[in-house]
């Protein structure tokens, strides 16, 4: 399975933008880039996903590099409720039957 | 409301006593799976199901069984639980197994085997 690399932790201040990077240099052409987050004591929660083009939804934006070897999850205005572990995951025909391979993720701390 | 429901949320049991963790989704999803989460090891897939009566092993299937008799339900069965199965378990569902779909996760079941 193609792997992703994320920083172990990042910090932000409330109401400031947060850019969470992810490297996936071995991504295959059919892999989608997914982001999930896990708040304390909860199950993982879908954030956003994309293939080639940048994507926006109500939660975040996903910026995908032109060569697709890296991507960035953008939280436009961090709130205390955004403090969570963020996982960057590849999913598609290049991975095994829909399995989501969770790495260690990035622990995001948001300061008031 | 779209959701994946797991029961129970917490369970303490003794070694060897068979147990079942239920999982139900209300989104008519074809793909369902079970994960376990352990400190330092992240989430690992136990079993998955592509559709009714179609199940297959994930990365850590030993000691577990599953069944998929109805589309909405995907129970996880531990025939003879052991302490190394103490973990946090999550059920997930998605429309399909393709990459262009989001997965929905349950709230988790914290299992302790003594």
Short mmCIF file of N, CA and C in Angstrom, two decimals, chain A residues 14-86:
data_model
loop_
_atom_site.label_atom_id
_atom_site.label_comp_id
_atom_site.label_asym_id
_atom_site.label_seq_id
_atom_site.Cartn_x
_atom_site.Cartn_y
_atom_site.Cartn_z
N UNK A 14 -6.32 29.86 17.88
CA UNK A 14 -7.72 29.93 17.48
C UNK A 14 -7.94 31.04 16.47
N UNK A 15 -8.79 30.75 15.50
CA UNK A 15 -9.19 31.68 14.45
C UNK A 15 -8.09 31.97 13.42
N UNK A 16 -6.98 31.27 13.51
CA UNK A 16 -5.94 31.39 12.49
C UNK A 16 -6.02 30.21 11.52
N UNK A 17 -5.54 30.38 10.30
CA UNK A 17 -5.55 29.24 9.36
C UNK A 17 -4.50 28.21 9.76
N UNK A 18 -4.79 26.98 9.42
CA UNK A 18 -3.87 25.88 9.69
C UNK A 18 -3.62 25.12 8.39
N UNK A 19 -2.37 24.86 8.11
CA UNK A 19 -2.00 24.09 6.91
C UNK A 19 -1.33 22.80 7.36
N UNK A 20 -1.99 21.69 7.14
CA UNK A 20 -1.47 20.38 7.54
C UNK A 20 -0.90 19.68 6.31
N UNK A 21 0.41 19.43 6.29
CA UNK A 21 1.00 18.83 5.09
C UNK A 21 0.99 17.30 5.13
N UNK A 22 1.07 16.74 3.94
CA UNK A 22 1.15 15.28 3.81
C UNK A 22 1.96 14.96 2.55
N UNK A 23 2.93 14.07 2.70
CA UNK A 23 3.69 13.59 1.56
C UNK A 23 3.28 12.18 1.19
N UNK A 24 3.11 11.96 -0.09
CA UNK A 24 2.72 10.62 -0.58
C UNK A 24 3.39 10.40 -1.92
N UNK A 25 4.69 10.25 -1.88
CA UNK A 25 5.49 10.22 -3.11
C UNK A 25 5.25 8.98 -3.95
N UNK A 26 4.72 7.90 -3.35
CA UNK A 26 4.49 6.66 -4.11
C UNK A 26 3.03 6.49 -4.51
N UNK A 27 2.29 7.54 -4.52
CA UNK A 27 0.87 7.47 -4.85
C UNK A 27 0.68 6.95 -6.27
N UNK A 28 -0.34 6.12 -6.45
CA UNK A 28 -0.63 5.63 -7.80
C UNK A 28 -1.67 6.53 -8.46
N UNK A 29 -1.78 6.41 -9.76
CA UNK A 29 -2.66 7.30 -10.51
C UNK A 29 -4.13 7.19 -10.14
N UNK A 30 -4.51 6.06 -9.53
CA UNK A 30 -5.93 5.85 -9.20
C UNK A 30 -6.23 6.08 -7.73
N UNK A 31 -5.25 6.47 -6.95
CA UNK A 31 -5.47 6.69 -5.52
C UNK A 31 -6.06 8.06 -5.26
N UNK A 32 -7.11 8.07 -4.46
CA UNK A 32 -7.65 9.32 -3.96
C UNK A 32 -6.94 9.68 -2.65
N UNK A 33 -6.81 10.96 -2.40
CA UNK A 33 -6.21 11.45 -1.17
C UNK A 33 -7.34 11.81 -0.21
N UNK A 34 -7.37 11.15 0.92
CA UNK A 34 -8.42 11.35 1.90
C UNK A 34 -7.82 11.97 3.16
N UNK A 35 -8.63 12.74 3.84
CA UNK A 35 -8.29 13.23 5.17
C UNK A 35 -9.42 12.89 6.13
N UNK A 36 -9.02 12.31 7.24
CA UNK A 36 -9.94 12.03 8.33
C UNK A 36 -9.37 12.66 9.58
N UNK A 37 -10.22 12.90 10.55
CA UNK A 37 -9.74 13.37 11.83
C UNK A 37 -10.43 12.59 12.94
N UNK A 38 -9.74 12.51 14.06
CA UNK A 38 -10.28 11.79 15.19
C UNK A 38 -10.20 12.68 16.42
N UNK A 39 -11.34 13.08 16.89
CA UNK A 39 -11.41 13.86 18.12
C UNK A 39 -11.29 12.91 19.30
N UNK A 40 -10.88 13.41 20.45
CA UNK A 40 -10.71 12.55 21.62
C UNK A 40 -11.98 11.76 21.93
N UNK A 41 -11.79 10.47 22.14
CA UNK A 41 -12.88 9.56 22.53
C UNK A 41 -13.96 9.40 21.46
N UNK A 42 -13.61 9.65 20.20
CA UNK A 42 -14.58 9.47 19.13
C UNK A 42 -13.99 8.65 17.99
N UNK A 43 -14.86 8.20 17.11
CA UNK A 43 -14.40 7.49 15.93
C UNK A 43 -13.87 8.47 14.90
N UNK A 44 -13.07 7.98 13.96
CA UNK A 44 -12.58 8.86 12.88
C UNK A 44 -13.75 9.51 12.14
N UNK A 45 -13.51 10.71 11.69
CA UNK A 45 -14.53 11.49 10.99
C UNK A 45 -13.97 11.95 9.65
N UNK A 46 -14.72 11.72 8.58
CA UNK A 46 -14.30 12.16 7.26
C UNK A 46 -14.20 13.67 7.20
N UNK A 47 -13.14 14.15 6.56
CA UNK A 47 -12.98 15.60 6.38
C UNK A 47 -13.15 15.99 4.92
N UNK A 48 -12.35 15.38 4.06
CA UNK A 48 -12.36 15.77 2.65
C UNK A 48 -11.57 14.76 1.85
N UNK A 49 -11.80 14.68 0.54
CA UNK A 49 -10.94 13.87 -0.31
C UNK A 49 -10.90 14.46 -1.71
N UNK A 50 -9.86 14.08 -2.45
CA UNK A 50 -9.71 14.58 -3.81
C UNK A 50 -8.79 13.68 -4.61
N UNK A 51 -8.78 13.90 -5.92
CA UNK A 51 -7.95 13.09 -6.81
C UNK A 51 -6.83 13.92 -7.42
N UNK A 52 -7.18 14.96 -8.13
CA UNK A 52 -6.17 15.80 -8.76
C UNK A 52 -6.38 17.28 -8.49
N UNK A 53 -7.61 17.69 -8.53
CA UNK A 53 -7.91 19.12 -8.37
C UNK A 53 -8.10 19.47 -6.90
N UNK A 54 -7.87 20.73 -6.60
CA UNK A 54 -8.13 21.21 -5.25
C UNK A 54 -9.63 21.09 -4.95
N UNK A 55 -9.93 20.84 -3.69
CA UNK A 55 -11.30 20.59 -3.28
C UNK A 55 -11.65 21.47 -2.09
N UNK A 56 -12.88 21.90 -2.04
CA UNK A 56 -13.36 22.67 -0.89
C UNK A 56 -14.66 22.07 -0.39
N UNK A 57 -14.85 22.06 0.90
CA UNK A 57 -16.16 21.75 1.48
C UNK A 57 -16.34 22.60 2.72
N UNK A 58 -17.41 22.34 3.44
CA UNK A 58 -17.73 23.21 4.57
C UNK A 58 -16.72 23.09 5.70
N UNK A 59 -15.98 22.00 5.73
CA UNK A 59 -15.04 21.79 6.82
C UNK A 59 -13.66 22.32 6.50
N UNK A 60 -13.21 22.13 5.25
CA UNK A 60 -11.81 22.42 4.95
C UNK A 60 -11.59 22.53 3.45
N UNK A 61 -10.34 22.81 3.09
CA UNK A 61 -9.91 22.77 1.70
C UNK A 61 -8.76 21.80 1.57
N UNK A 62 -8.66 21.20 0.41
CA UNK A 62 -7.57 20.28 0.12
C UNK A 62 -6.83 20.79 -1.10
N UNK A 63 -5.55 21.07 -0.89
CA UNK A 63 -4.70 21.52 -1.98
C UNK A 63 -3.79 20.37 -2.38
N UNK A 64 -3.85 19.98 -3.65
CA UNK A 64 -3.08 18.83 -4.14
C UNK A 64 -2.00 19.34 -5.09
N UNK A 65 -0.77 18.93 -4.85
CA UNK A 65 0.33 19.34 -5.72
C UNK A 65 0.11 18.81 -7.13
N UNK A 66 0.68 19.50 -8.07
CA UNK A 66 0.48 19.13 -9.48
C UNK A 66 0.97 17.72 -9.77
N UNK A 67 2.06 17.30 -9.14
CA UNK A 67 2.57 15.94 -9.35
C UNK A 67 1.92 14.93 -8.42
N UNK A 68 1.02 15.38 -7.59
CA UNK A 68 0.24 14.56 -6.66
C UNK A 68 1.09 13.88 -5.59
N UNK A 69 2.31 14.28 -5.43
CA UNK A 69 3.16 13.62 -4.44
C UNK A 69 3.03 14.26 -3.06
N UNK A 70 2.27 15.28 -2.97
CA UNK A 70 2.02 15.90 -1.66
C UNK A 70 0.67 16.61 -1.69
N UNK A 71 0.15 16.85 -0.51
CA UNK A 71 -1.11 17.60 -0.41
C UNK A 71 -1.12 18.35 0.91
N UNK A 72 -2.03 19.29 1.02
CA UNK A 72 -2.15 20.09 2.24
C UNK A 72 -3.62 20.26 2.59
N UNK A 73 -3.94 19.92 3.81
CA UNK A 73 -5.28 20.17 4.33
C UNK A 73 -5.28 21.55 4.96
N UNK A 74 -6.24 22.36 4.58
CA UNK A 74 -6.30 23.73 5.06
C UNK A 74 -7.58 23.93 5.88
N UNK A 75 -7.38 24.27 7.14
CA UNK A 75 -8.51 24.70 7.98
C UNK A 75 -8.45 26.21 7.99
N UNK A 76 -9.46 26.86 7.49
CA UNK A 76 -9.36 28.30 7.24
C UNK A 76 -9.35 29.12 8.52
N UNK A 77 -10.10 28.70 9.51
CA UNK A 77 -10.10 29.39 10.80
C UNK A 77 -10.23 28.34 11.88
N UNK A 78 -9.13 28.01 12.50
CA UNK A 78 -9.13 26.94 13.48
C UNK A 78 -9.97 27.33 14.71
N UNK A 79 -10.70 26.37 15.21
CA UNK A 79 -11.41 26.56 16.47
C UNK A 79 -10.92 25.51 17.46
N UNK A 80 -11.29 25.67 18.70
CA UNK A 80 -10.85 24.71 19.71
C UNK A 80 -11.40 23.32 19.39
N UNK A 81 -12.54 23.28 18.72
CA UNK A 81 -13.15 21.99 18.36
C UNK A 81 -12.39 21.28 17.26
N UNK A 82 -11.46 21.97 16.61
CA UNK A 82 -10.65 21.34 15.57
C UNK A 82 -9.44 20.59 16.14
N UNK A 83 -9.21 20.69 17.42
CA UNK A 83 -8.10 19.96 18.03
C UNK A 83 -8.38 18.45 17.92
N UNK A 84 -7.50 17.76 17.21
CA UNK A 84 -7.75 16.35 16.91
C UNK A 84 -6.49 15.76 16.29
N UNK A 85 -6.54 14.47 16.02
CA UNK A 85 -5.49 13.82 15.23
C UNK A 85 -6.00 13.79 13.79
N UNK A 86 -5.21 14.29 12.87
CA UNK A 86 -5.58 14.35 11.46
C UNK A 86 -4.79 13.31 10.68
#
